[in-house]
mmCIF file of C-alpha atoms in Angstrom:
data_model
loop_
_atom_site.group_PDB
_atom_site.id
_atom_site.type_symbol
_atom_site.label_atom_id
_atom_site.label_comp_id
_atom_site.label_asym_id
_atom_site.label_seq_id
_atom_site.Cartn_x
_atom_site.Cartn_y
_atom_site.Cartn_z
ATOM 1 C CA MET A 15 93.395 105.972 113.586
ATOM 2 C CA LEU A 16 92.053 108.030 110.655
ATOM 3 C CA ILE A 17 95.035 107.081 108.567
ATOM 4 C CA LEU A 18 94.302 103.316 109.157
ATOM 5 C CA ILE A 19 90.670 103.842 108.047
ATOM 6 C CA GLU A 20 91.732 105.828 105.022
ATOM 7 C CA GLY A 21 94.357 102.988 104.152
ATOM 8 C CA ILE A 22 91.266 100.500 104.595
ATOM 9 C CA VAL A 23 89.260 102.603 102.077
ATOM 10 C CA MET A 24 92.144 102.417 99.653
ATOM 11 C CA CYS A 25 92.355 98.637 100.116
ATOM 12 C CA PHE A 26 88.632 98.303 99.492
ATOM 13 C CA ILE A 27 89.003 100.416 96.284
ATOM 14 C CA LEU A 28 91.569 97.757 95.112
ATOM 15 C CA LEU A 29 89.589 94.804 96.343
ATOM 16 C CA ILE A 30 86.527 95.916 94.593
ATOM 17 C CA PHE A 31 88.417 96.582 91.350
ATOM 18 C CA CYS A 32 89.783 92.982 91.586
ATOM 19 C CA VAL A 33 86.502 91.526 92.316
ATOM 20 C CA ILE A 34 84.722 93.011 89.359
ATOM 21 C CA GLY A 35 87.657 92.166 87.214
ATOM 22 C CA ILE A 36 87.526 88.487 87.872
ATOM 23 C CA ALA A 37 83.703 88.413 88.105
ATOM 24 C CA ASN A 38 83.270 86.892 84.657
ATOM 25 C CA GLY A 39 86.315 84.716 85.208
ATOM 26 C CA PRO A 40 89.924 85.620 85.584
ATOM 27 C CA GLU A 41 90.779 84.706 81.985
ATOM 28 C CA LYS A 42 88.856 87.838 80.934
ATOM 29 C CA PHE A 43 91.036 89.922 83.217
ATOM 30 C CA THR A 44 94.642 88.955 82.210
ATOM 31 C CA VAL A 45 96.293 92.469 82.724
ATOM 32 C CA PHE A 46 97.792 91.495 85.962
ATOM 33 C CA TYR A 47 99.135 88.249 84.625
ATOM 34 C CA GLU A 48 102.750 87.791 83.189
ATOM 35 C CA LYS A 49 103.073 87.865 79.302
ATOM 36 C CA ASP A 50 103.225 84.013 78.939
ATOM 37 C CA ILE A 51 100.071 83.535 80.684
ATOM 38 C CA GLN A 52 98.480 86.399 78.685
ATOM 39 C CA GLU A 53 99.817 84.960 75.474
ATOM 40 C CA LYS A 54 98.368 81.480 76.336
ATOM 41 C CA ALA A 55 94.884 83.023 77.232
ATOM 42 C CA ILE A 56 94.931 84.765 73.897
ATOM 43 C CA LYS A 57 95.958 81.507 72.110
ATOM 44 C CA LEU A 58 93.036 79.558 74.024
ATOM 45 C CA GLY A 59 90.774 82.390 72.882
ATOM 46 C CA TYR A 60 89.927 83.801 76.413
ATOM 47 C CA THR A 61 90.902 87.339 75.536
ATOM 48 C CA THR A 62 92.640 89.661 72.898
ATOM 49 C CA LYS A 63 95.727 91.850 72.839
ATOM 50 C CA LYS A 64 93.116 94.693 72.367
ATOM 51 C CA ASP A 65 91.191 93.482 75.453
ATOM 52 C CA ILE A 66 94.464 93.375 77.373
ATOM 53 C CA LYS A 67 95.472 97.180 76.137
ATOM 54 C CA LYS A 68 91.945 98.193 77.180
ATOM 55 C CA GLN A 69 92.303 96.675 80.533
ATOM 56 C CA THR A 70 95.564 98.355 81.089
ATOM 57 C CA ILE A 71 94.362 101.772 80.392
ATOM 58 C CA ILE A 72 91.326 101.127 82.915
ATOM 59 C CA SER A 73 93.644 99.598 85.434
ATOM 60 C CA ILE A 74 95.959 102.627 85.459
ATOM 61 C CA LEU A 75 93.068 104.926 85.758
ATOM 62 C CA VAL A 76 91.201 103.101 88.570
ATOM 63 C CA LEU A 77 94.295 102.235 90.674
ATOM 64 C CA TYR A 78 96.388 105.342 90.240
ATOM 65 C CA LEU A 79 93.806 108.141 90.233
ATOM 66 C CA PRO A 80 92.503 107.421 93.670
ATOM 67 C CA CYS A 81 96.383 107.586 94.747
ATOM 68 C CA PHE A 82 96.721 110.893 93.339
ATOM 69 C CA ILE A 83 93.197 112.317 93.965
ATOM 70 C CA LEU A 84 91.570 110.497 96.911
ATOM 71 C CA VAL A 85 94.750 110.351 99.116
ATOM 72 C CA PRO A 86 95.692 113.915 98.978
ATOM 73 C CA TYR A 87 92.109 114.989 99.538
ATOM 74 C CA MET A 88 91.835 112.578 102.581
ATOM 75 C CA VAL A 89 95.327 113.838 103.960
ATOM 76 C CA CYS A 90 94.665 117.616 103.296
ATOM 77 C CA TYR A 91 90.981 118.140 103.711
ATOM 78 C CA ILE A 92 89.788 115.462 106.021
ATOM 79 C CA ASN A 93 92.934 115.127 108.202
ATOM 80 C CA GLY A 94 93.957 118.869 107.864
ATOM 81 C CA ALA A 95 97.633 118.232 106.887
ATOM 82 C CA LYS A 96 99.270 121.474 105.464
ATOM 83 C CA GLU A 97 103.017 120.913 105.838
ATOM 84 C CA PHE A 98 105.034 118.807 103.348
ATOM 85 C CA SER A 99 106.218 116.503 106.129
ATOM 86 C CA GLU A 100 102.803 115.838 107.444
ATOM 87 C CA ILE A 101 101.304 115.426 103.869
ATOM 88 C CA PHE A 102 104.078 113.069 102.847
ATOM 89 C CA TYR A 103 104.049 110.956 106.114
ATOM 90 C CA GLN A 104 100.123 110.379 106.008
ATOM 91 C CA SER A 105 99.988 109.715 102.323
ATOM 92 C CA LEU A 106 102.848 107.317 102.701
ATOM 93 C CA MET A 107 101.203 105.450 105.572
ATOM 94 C CA ILE A 108 97.876 105.145 103.497
ATOM 95 C CA MET A 109 99.678 103.983 100.516
ATOM 96 C CA TYR A 110 101.795 101.354 102.709
ATOM 97 C CA ILE A 111 98.681 100.125 104.172
ATOM 98 C CA MET A 112 97.137 99.478 100.626
ATOM 99 C CA GLY A 113 100.504 98.098 99.342
ATOM 100 C CA LEU A 114 100.874 95.627 102.204
ATOM 101 C CA PHE A 115 97.162 94.596 101.544
ATOM 102 C CA ASP A 116 97.889 94.057 97.845
ATOM 103 C CA ARG A 117 101.320 92.115 98.605
ATOM 104 C CA PHE A 118 99.912 89.903 101.139
ATOM 105 C CA PHE A 119 96.166 89.331 100.708
ATOM 106 C CA VAL A 120 95.790 89.827 97.122
ATOM 107 C CA ASP A 121 99.305 88.362 95.763
ATOM 108 C CA TRP A 122 100.254 85.968 98.365
ATOM 109 C CA TYR A 123 96.808 84.645 99.608
ATOM 110 C CA TRP A 124 94.129 85.333 96.854
ATOM 111 C CA VAL A 125 96.220 84.662 93.750
ATOM 112 C CA GLU A 126 98.617 82.050 95.041
ATOM 113 C CA HIS A 127 96.482 80.064 97.537
ATOM 114 C CA THR A 128 92.973 79.978 96.136
ATOM 115 C CA LYS A 129 91.440 79.039 92.796
ATOM 116 C CA ALA A 130 89.683 82.427 92.282
ATOM 117 C CA TRP A 131 92.488 83.636 89.923
ATOM 118 C CA ASP A 132 93.153 80.410 88.216
ATOM 119 C CA ILE A 133 92.845 80.682 84.390
ATOM 120 C CA PRO A 134 91.701 77.291 82.940
ATOM 121 C CA ASN A 135 94.571 75.448 80.995
ATOM 122 C CA THR A 136 97.320 77.735 82.225
ATOM 123 C CA GLU A 137 97.920 75.847 85.465
ATOM 124 C CA ASP A 138 101.195 74.643 83.999
ATOM 125 C CA LEU A 139 102.455 78.442 84.216
ATOM 126 C CA LYS A 140 102.122 78.710 87.889
ATOM 127 C CA PRO A 141 103.017 80.266 90.155
ATOM 128 C CA TYR A 142 101.072 83.096 88.400
ATOM 129 C CA ILE A 143 103.396 85.532 90.314
ATOM 130 C CA PRO A 144 106.951 84.204 89.909
ATOM 131 C CA THR A 145 109.492 85.234 92.545
ATOM 132 C CA ASN A 146 111.431 87.853 90.352
ATOM 133 C CA VAL A 147 107.965 89.552 89.863
ATOM 134 C CA LEU A 148 107.356 89.367 93.494
ATOM 135 C CA ILE A 149 110.478 90.930 94.399
ATOM 136 C CA ARG A 150 109.804 93.919 91.778
ATOM 137 C CA LYS A 151 106.485 94.375 93.512
ATOM 138 C CA TRP A 152 107.925 94.448 96.757
ATOM 139 C CA ILE A 153 110.662 96.961 95.667
ATOM 140 C CA GLY A 154 108.004 99.175 94.169
ATOM 141 C CA THR A 155 106.092 99.073 97.299
ATOM 142 C CA ILE A 156 108.803 99.909 99.529
ATOM 143 C CA PHE A 157 110.628 102.447 97.122
ATOM 144 C CA VAL A 158 108.095 103.830 94.682
ATOM 145 C CA TYR A 159 105.309 104.630 97.216
ATOM 146 C CA PRO A 160 107.558 107.185 98.989
ATOM 147 C CA ILE A 161 108.150 108.801 95.536
ATOM 148 C CA PHE A 162 104.411 109.061 95.027
ATOM 149 C CA SER A 163 104.091 110.241 98.478
ATOM 150 C CA ALA A 164 106.692 113.083 97.850
ATOM 151 C CA ILE A 165 105.052 113.932 94.576
ATOM 152 C CA ILE A 166 101.666 114.360 96.413
ATOM 153 C CA ALA A 167 103.135 116.339 99.198
ATOM 154 C CA GLY A 168 104.928 118.618 96.904
ATOM 155 C CA ILE A 169 101.959 119.450 94.779
ATOM 156 C CA MET A 170 99.548 119.724 97.887
ATOM 157 C CA THR A 171 101.862 122.069 99.747
ATOM 158 C CA LEU A 172 101.651 124.461 96.734
ATOM 159 C CA ILE A 173 97.766 124.172 96.697
ATOM 160 C CA VAL A 174 96.804 124.177 100.402
#
């Protein structure tokens, strides 16, 4: 039950980041769009390459630091996991919860089935998440999260 709550905390961090990101219009938050959409947003004067680079750095910090700081803290210091296998399993379950939230709620529902992420004058470039990108995202969720979890478990086994 605790792992589920911790996974929901990670989903909430992702959700808040996205809500804040698109609060002034998704055209100001193009970091998560494909290159062709970013280029059109730049051409339309909605953003700049400099802003996209800044968004990229902020996104990496906001989305990955909680995975490498908050998840190990929750698993080791709240849940009391000490062994590699416990830390790995719990970290992976928390990240899978967040990953499923991202794939189903953010990508499938919010981006593709609402207008919240629509950038004016880029509708011709829809879907915003093409099939090949969606496949890469799923592969990343399924296969990269275990690697992150193993790294976390390895480091935390040495620390705790």
